[in-house]
CSV table of C-alpha atoms in Angstrom, one decimal:
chain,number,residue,atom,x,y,z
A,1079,UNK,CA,0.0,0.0,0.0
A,1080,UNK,CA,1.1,3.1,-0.9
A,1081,UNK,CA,1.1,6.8,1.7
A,1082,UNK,CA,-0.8,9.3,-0.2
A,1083,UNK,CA,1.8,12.6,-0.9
A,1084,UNK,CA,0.8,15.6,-0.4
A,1085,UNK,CA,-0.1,16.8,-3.9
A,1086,UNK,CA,-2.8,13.7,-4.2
A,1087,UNK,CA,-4.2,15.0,-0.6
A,1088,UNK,CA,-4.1,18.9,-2.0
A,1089,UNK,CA,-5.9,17.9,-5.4
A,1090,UNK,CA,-8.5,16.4,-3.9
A,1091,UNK,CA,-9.0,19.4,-1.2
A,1092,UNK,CA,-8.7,21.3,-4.2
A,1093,UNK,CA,-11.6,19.1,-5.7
A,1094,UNK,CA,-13.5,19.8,-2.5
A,1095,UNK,CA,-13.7,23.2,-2.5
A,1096,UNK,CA,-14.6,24.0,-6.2
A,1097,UNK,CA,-17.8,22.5,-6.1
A,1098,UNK,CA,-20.7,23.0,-4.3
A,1099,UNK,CA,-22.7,19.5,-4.5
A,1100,UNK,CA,-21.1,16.1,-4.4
A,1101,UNK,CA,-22.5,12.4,-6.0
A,1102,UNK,CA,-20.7,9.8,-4.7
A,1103,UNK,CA,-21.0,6.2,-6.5
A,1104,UNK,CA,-19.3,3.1,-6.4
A,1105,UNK,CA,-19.8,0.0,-8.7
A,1106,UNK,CA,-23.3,-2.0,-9.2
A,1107,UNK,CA,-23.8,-4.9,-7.0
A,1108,UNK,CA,-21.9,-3.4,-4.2
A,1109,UNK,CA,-20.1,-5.3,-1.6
A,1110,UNK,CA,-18.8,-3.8,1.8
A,1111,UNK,CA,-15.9,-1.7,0.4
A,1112,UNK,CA,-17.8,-0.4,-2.4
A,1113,UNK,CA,-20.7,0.9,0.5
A,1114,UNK,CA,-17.7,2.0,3.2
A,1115,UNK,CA,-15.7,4.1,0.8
A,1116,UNK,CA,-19.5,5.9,-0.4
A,1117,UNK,CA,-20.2,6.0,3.5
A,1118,UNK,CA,-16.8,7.4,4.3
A,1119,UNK,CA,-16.5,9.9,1.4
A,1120,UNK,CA,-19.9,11.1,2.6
A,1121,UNK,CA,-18.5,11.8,5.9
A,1122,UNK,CA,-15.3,13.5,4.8
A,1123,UNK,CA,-17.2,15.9,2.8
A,1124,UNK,CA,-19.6,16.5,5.4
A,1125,UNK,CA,-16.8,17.7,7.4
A,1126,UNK,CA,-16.4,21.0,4.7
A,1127,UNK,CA,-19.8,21.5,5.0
A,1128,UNK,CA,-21.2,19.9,1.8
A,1129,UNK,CA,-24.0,18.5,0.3
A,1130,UNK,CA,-24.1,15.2,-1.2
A,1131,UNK,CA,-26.2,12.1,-2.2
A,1132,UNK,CA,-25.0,8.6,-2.9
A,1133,UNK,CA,-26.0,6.7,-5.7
A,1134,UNK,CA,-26.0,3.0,-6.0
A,1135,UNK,CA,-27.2,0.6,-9.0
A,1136,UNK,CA,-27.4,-1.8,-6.4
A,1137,UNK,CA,-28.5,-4.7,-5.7
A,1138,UNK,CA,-27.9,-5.1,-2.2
A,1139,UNK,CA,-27.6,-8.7,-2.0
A,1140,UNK,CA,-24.9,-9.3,0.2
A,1141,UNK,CA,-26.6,-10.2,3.4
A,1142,UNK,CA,-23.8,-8.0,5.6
A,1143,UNK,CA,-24.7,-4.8,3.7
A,1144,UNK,CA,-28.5,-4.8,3.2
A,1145,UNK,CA,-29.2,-2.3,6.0
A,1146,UNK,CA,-27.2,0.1,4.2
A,1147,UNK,CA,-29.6,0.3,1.2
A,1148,UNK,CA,-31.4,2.7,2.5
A,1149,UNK,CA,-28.8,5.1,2.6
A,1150,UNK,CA,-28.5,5.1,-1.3
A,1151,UNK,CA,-31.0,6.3,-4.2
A,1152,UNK,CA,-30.6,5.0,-8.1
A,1153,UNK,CA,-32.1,8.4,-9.5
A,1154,UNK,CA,-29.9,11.3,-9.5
A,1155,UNK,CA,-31.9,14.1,-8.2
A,1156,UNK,CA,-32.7,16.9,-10.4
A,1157,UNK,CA,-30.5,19.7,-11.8
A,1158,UNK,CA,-30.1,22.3,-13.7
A,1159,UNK,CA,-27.8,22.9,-16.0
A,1160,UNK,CA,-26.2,25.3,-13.3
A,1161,UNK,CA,-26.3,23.3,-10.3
A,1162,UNK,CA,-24.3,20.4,-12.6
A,1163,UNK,CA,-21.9,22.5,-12.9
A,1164,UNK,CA,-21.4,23.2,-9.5
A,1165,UNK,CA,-21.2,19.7,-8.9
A,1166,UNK,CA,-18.5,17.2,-8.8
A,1167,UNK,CA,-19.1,13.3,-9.4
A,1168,UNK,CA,-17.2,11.2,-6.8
A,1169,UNK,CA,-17.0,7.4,-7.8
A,1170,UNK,CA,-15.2,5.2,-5.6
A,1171,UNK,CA,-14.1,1.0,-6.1
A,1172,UNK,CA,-14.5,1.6,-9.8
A,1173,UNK,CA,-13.4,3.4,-12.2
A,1174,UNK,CA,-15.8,3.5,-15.0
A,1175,UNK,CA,-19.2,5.0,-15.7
A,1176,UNK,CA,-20.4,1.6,-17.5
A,1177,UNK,CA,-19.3,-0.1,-13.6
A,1178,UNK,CA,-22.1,2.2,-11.9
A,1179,UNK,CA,-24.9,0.1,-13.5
A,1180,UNK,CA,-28.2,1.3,-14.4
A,1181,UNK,CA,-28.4,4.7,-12.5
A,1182,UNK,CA,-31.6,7.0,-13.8
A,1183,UNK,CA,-30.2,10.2,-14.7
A,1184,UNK,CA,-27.3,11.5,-16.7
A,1185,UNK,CA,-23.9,11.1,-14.9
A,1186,UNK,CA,-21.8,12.5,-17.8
A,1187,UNK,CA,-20.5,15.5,-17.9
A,1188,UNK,CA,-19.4,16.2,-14.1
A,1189,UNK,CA,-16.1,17.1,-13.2
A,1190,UNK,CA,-14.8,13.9,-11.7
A,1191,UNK,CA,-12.7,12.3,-8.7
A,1192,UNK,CA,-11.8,8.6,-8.7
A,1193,UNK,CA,-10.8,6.6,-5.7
A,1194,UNK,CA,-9.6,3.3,-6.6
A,1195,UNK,CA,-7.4,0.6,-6.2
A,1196,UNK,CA,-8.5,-2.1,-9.1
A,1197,UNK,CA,-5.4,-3.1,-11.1
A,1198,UNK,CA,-7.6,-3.2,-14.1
A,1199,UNK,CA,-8.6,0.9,-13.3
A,1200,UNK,CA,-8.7,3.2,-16.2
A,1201,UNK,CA,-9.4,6.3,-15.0
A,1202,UNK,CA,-6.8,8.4,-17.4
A,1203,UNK,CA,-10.2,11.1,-18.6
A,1204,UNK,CA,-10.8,12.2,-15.0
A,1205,UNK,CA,-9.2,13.4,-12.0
A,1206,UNK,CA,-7.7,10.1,-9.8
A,1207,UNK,CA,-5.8,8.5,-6.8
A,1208,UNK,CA,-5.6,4.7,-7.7
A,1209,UNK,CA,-3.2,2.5,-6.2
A,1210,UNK,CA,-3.6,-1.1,-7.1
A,1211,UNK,CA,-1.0,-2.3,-4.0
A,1212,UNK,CA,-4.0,-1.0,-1.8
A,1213,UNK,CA,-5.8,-3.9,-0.9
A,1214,UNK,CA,-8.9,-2.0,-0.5
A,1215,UNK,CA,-9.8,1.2,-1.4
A,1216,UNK,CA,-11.3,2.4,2.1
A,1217,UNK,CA,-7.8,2.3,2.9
A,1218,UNK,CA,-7.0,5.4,0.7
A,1219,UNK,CA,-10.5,6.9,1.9
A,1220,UNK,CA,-8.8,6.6,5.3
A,1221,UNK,CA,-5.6,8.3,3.9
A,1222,UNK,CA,-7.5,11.3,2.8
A,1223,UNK,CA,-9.9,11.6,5.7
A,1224,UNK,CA,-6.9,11.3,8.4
A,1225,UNK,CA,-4.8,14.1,6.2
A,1226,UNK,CA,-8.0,16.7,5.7
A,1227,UNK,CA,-9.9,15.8,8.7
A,1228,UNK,CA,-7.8,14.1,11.1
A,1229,UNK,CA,-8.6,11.6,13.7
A,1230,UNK,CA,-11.8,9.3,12.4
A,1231,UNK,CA,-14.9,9.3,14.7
A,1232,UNK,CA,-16.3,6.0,16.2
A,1233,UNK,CA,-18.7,5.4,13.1
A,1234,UNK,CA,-16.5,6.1,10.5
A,1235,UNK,CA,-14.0,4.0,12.2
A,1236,UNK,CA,-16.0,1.3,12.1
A,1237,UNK,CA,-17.2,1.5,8.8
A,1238,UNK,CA,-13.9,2.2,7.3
A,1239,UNK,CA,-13.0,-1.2,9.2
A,1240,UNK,CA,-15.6,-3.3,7.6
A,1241,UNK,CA,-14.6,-2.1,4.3
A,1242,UNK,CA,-10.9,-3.2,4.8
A,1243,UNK,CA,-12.2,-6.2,6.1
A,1244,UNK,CA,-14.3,-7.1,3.4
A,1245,UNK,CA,-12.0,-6.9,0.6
A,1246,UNK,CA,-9.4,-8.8,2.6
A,1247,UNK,CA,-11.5,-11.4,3.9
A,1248,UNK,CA,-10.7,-9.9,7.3
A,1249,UNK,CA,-7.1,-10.1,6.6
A,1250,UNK,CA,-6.4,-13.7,5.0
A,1251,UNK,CA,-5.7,-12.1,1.9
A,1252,UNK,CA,-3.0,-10.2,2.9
A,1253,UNK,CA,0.7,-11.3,2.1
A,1254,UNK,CA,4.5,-10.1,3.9
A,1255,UNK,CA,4.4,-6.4,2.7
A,1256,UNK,CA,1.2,-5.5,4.5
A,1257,UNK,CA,2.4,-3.8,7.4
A,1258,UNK,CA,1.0,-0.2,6.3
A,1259,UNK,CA,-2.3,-2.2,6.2
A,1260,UNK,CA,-2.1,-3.4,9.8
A,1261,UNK,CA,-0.9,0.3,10.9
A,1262,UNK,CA,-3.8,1.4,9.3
A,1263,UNK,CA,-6.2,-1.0,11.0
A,1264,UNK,CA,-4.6,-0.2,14.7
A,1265,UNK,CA,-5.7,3.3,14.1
A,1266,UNK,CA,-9.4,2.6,13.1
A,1267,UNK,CA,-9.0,0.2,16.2
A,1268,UNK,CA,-8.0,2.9,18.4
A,1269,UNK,CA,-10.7,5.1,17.1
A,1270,UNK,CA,-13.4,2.7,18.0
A,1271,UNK,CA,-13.3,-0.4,15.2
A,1272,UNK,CA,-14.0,-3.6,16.9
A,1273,UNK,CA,-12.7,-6.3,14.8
A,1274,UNK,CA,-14.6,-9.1,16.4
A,1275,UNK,CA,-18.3,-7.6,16.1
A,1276,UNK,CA,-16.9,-6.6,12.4
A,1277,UNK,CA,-16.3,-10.2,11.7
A,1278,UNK,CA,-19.8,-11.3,13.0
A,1279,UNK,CA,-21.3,-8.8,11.0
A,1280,UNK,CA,-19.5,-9.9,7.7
A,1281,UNK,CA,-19.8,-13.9,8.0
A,1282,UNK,CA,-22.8,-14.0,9.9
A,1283,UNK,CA,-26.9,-14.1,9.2
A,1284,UNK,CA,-26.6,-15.7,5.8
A,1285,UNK,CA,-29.6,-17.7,5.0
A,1286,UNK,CA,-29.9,-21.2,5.1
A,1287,UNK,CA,-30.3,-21.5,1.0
A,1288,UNK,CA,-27.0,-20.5,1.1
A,1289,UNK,CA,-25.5,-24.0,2.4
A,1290,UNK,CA,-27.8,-25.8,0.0
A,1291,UNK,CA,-26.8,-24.2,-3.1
A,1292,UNK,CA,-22.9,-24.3,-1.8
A,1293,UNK,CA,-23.4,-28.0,-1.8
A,1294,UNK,CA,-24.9,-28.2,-5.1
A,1295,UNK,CA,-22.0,-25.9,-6.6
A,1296,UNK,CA,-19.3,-27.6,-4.5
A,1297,UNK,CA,-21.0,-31.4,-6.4
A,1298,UNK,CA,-20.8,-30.0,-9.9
A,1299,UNK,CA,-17.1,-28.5,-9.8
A,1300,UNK,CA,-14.6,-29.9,-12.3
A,1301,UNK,CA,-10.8,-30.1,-12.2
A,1302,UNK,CA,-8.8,-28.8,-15.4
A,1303,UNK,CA,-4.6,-28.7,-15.9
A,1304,UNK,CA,-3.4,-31.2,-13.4
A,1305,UNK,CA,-6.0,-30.1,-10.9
A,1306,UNK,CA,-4.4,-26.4,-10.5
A,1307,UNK,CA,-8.2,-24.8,-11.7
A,1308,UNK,CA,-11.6,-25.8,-10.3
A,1309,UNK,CA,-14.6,-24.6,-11.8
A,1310,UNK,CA,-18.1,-24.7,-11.5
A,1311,UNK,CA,-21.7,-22.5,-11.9
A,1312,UNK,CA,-24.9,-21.6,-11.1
A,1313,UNK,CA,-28.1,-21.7,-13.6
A,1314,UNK,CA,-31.2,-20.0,-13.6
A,1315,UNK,CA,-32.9,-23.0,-12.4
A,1316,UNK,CA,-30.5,-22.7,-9.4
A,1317,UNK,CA,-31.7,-19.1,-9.0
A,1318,UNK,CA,-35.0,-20.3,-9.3
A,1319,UNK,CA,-34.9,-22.9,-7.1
A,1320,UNK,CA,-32.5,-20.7,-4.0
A,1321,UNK,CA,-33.4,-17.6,-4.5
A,1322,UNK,CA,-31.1,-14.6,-5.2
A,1323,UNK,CA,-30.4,-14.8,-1.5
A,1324,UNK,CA,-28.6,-18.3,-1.6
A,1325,UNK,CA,-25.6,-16.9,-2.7
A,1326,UNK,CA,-22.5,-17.2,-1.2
A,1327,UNK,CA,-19.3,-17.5,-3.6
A,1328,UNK,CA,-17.1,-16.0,-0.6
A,1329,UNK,CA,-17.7,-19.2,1.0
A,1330,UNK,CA,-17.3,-21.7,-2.5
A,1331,UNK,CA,-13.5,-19.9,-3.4
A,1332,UNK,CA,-12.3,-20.6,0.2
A,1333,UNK,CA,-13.7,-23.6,-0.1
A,1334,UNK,CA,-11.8,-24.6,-3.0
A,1335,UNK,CA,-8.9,-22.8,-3.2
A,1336,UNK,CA,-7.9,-25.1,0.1
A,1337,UNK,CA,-7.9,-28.1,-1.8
A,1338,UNK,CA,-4.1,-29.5,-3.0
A,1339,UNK,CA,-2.6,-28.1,-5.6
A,1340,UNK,CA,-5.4,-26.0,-6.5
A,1341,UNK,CA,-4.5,-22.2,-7.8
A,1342,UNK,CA,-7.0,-20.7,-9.2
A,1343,UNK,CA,-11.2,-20.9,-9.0
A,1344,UNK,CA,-13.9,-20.1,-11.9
A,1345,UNK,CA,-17.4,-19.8,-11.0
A,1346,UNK,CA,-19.7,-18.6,-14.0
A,1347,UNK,CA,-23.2,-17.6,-13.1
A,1348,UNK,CA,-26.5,-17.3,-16.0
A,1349,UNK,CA,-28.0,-14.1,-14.9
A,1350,UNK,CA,-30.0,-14.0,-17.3
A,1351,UNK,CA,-31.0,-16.0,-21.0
A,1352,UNK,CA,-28.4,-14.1,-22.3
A,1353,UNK,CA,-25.9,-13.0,-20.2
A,1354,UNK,CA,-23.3,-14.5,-17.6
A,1355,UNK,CA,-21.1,-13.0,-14.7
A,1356,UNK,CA,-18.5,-15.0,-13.4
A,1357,UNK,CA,-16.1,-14.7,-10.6
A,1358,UNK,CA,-12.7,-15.6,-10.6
A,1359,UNK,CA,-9.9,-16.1,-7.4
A,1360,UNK,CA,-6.4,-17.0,-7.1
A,1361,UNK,CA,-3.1,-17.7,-5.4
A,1362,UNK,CA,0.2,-16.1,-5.7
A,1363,UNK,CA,1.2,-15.8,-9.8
A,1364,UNK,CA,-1.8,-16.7,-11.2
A,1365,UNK,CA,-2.7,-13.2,-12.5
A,1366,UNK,CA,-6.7,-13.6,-12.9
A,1367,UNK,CA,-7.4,-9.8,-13.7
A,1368,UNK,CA,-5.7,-10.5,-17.1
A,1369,UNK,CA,-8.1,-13.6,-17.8
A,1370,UNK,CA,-11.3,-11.5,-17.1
A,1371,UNK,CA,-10.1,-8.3,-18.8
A,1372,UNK,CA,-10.1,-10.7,-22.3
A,1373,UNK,CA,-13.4,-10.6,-21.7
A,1374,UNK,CA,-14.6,-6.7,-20.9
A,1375,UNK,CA,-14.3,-7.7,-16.6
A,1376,UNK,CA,-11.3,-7.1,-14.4
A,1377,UNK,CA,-10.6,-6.6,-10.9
A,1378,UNK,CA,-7.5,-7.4,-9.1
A,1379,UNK,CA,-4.7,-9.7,-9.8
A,1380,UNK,CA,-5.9,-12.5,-7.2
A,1381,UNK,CA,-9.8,-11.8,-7.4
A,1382,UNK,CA,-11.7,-10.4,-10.6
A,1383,UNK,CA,-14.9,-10.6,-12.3
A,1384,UNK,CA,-16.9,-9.8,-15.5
A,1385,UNK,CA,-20.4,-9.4,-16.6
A,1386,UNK,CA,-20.8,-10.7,-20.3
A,1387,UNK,CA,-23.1,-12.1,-23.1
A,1388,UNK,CA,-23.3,-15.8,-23.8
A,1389,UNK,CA,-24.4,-18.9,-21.8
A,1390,UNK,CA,-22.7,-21.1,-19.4
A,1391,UNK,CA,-21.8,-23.9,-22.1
A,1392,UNK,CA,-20.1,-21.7,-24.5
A,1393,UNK,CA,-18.7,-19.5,-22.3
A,1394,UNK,CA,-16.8,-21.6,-19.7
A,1395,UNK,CA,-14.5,-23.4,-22.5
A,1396,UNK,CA,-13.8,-19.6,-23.6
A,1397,UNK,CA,-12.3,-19.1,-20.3
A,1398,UNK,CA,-10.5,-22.5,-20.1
A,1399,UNK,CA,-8.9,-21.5,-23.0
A,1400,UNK,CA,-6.9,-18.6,-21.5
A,1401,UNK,CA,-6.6,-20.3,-18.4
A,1402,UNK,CA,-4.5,-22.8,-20.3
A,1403,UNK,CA,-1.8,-20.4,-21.4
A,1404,UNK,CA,-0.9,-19.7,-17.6
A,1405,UNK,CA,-1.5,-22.9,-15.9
């Protein structure tokens, strides 16, 4: 992870102060960094007396960041062509406008700020701080917010926390050069964190679908290049049958990325007739941000994702393909 200098910290204060109204956004189905970093730039321009709203595609289907729903809107709120320009766009976790999902109302046009820390992060026609060694990017929300605000209050303490502990499954993810990450975490600790009740909240209350369609996920995965890739899916009729709610693919890559020998997990989901997401996690080398960016996704080098036409049956052997040219 990288310390923020103090020209990124002035050109975002700079940022601040030239507009009047803020939108803050982060990606479509959001998980708990996406919602901390919206929660915590909320709070950090609250602190310059701002206004703001915070716009989310959703869905909120993670079970550990529905009661934040409620804090978001999908419509932007009506402006004039003045009031846009007083107003600066704020997306955070992303770093695309296609990534926001279906939002109703016009986001182009606004001068914008991106906070990110995606290896796959383009952000080169707007105003940025990305660093990909972050291993989330509430971490560089907490950068800013200690260097213009200063010490973090117990609720954005906390929330900053969960968002740190999502992305790095509450620090399993991280490897040797992580100790600016842990330094990090001692001070959202000492400012009223609790890492214990954060855990509970993260892993806990997920429905009882959930286990059943694990098991039916974990029975259909297949082994490919000397076991080192496991892969498996979820149809329609899945969906159907377990509802929306009987996800959990957090659970499924820990699952099987402990097996022997295994170094890399693909799980493809049919969304729709027509369209497929899939999810992909990794160990050490194998760089799974470069698979999914073939296909329009990307992500980070150990954990990525894409959102793309095509069915389960055609699309999985596409994948395979450039799976075989690093395994």
């Amino acid at each position: 992870m990288q310390i923020l200098d103090d020209e990124q910290c002035e050109n975002f204060k700079a940022f601040v102060d030239s507009h009047e109204f803020f939108i803050i956004a982060g990606h479509k189905e959001p998980d708990g960094d996406c919602v901390s970093c919206c929660i915590g730039m909320a709070a950090l321009i609250s602190h310059f007396g701002k206004q703001y709203q915070l716009i989310s595609a959703g869905p909120f289907k993670r079970p550990e960041i529905k009661k934040y729903a409620t804090n978001f809107t999908n419509a932007l709120d009506f402006m004039t062509q003045d009031e846009r320009n007083r107003t600066g766009l704020i997306i955070v976790d992303c770093s695309e406008l296609s990534r926001l999902g279906d939002i109703d109302g016009d986001l182009k046009g606004f001068d914008t700020f991106i906070v990110d820390h995606h290896k796959t992060a383009d952000a080169s026609w707007a105003s940025y701080i990305i660093d990909p060694s972050a291993p989330a990017a509430c971490l560089i929300v907490q950068q800013l917010y200690e260097r213009l605000v200063g010490k973090a209050d117990k609720n954005v303490a906390k929330q900053l926390f969960f968002g740190l502990s999502t992305d790095t499954g509450h620090f399993r993810f991280l490897s040797e050069d992580s100790a600016e990450v842990f330094k990090s975490a001692a001070r959202l600790v000492e400012d009223g964190a609790n890492p214990r009740k954060i855990y509970d909240e993260m892993s806990g209350g997920k429905p009882f679908l959930t286990r059943k369609l694990l098991a039916v996920m974990l029975s259909r995965t297949e082994r490919y290049f000397n076991n080192k890739l496991c892969v498996t899916y979820e149809t329609m009729e899945d969906t159907k049958k377990f509802g929306a709610e009987g996800r959990d693919s957090d659970a499924l890559y820990s699952l099987l990325l402990a097996v022997e020998g295994v170094e890399a997990v693909l799980f493809v989901r049919q969304e729709t007739e027509n369209t497929c997401t899939a999810g992909f996690r990794s160990k050490n080398a194998v760089d799974v941000s470069a698979i999914a960016a073939k296909f329009g996704g990307g992500g980070h080098k150990n954990a990525s994702g894409l959102s793309v036409e095509g069915k389960i049956d055609t699309l999985i052997p596409q994948i395979l393909k450039e799976f075989a040219k690093v395994l």
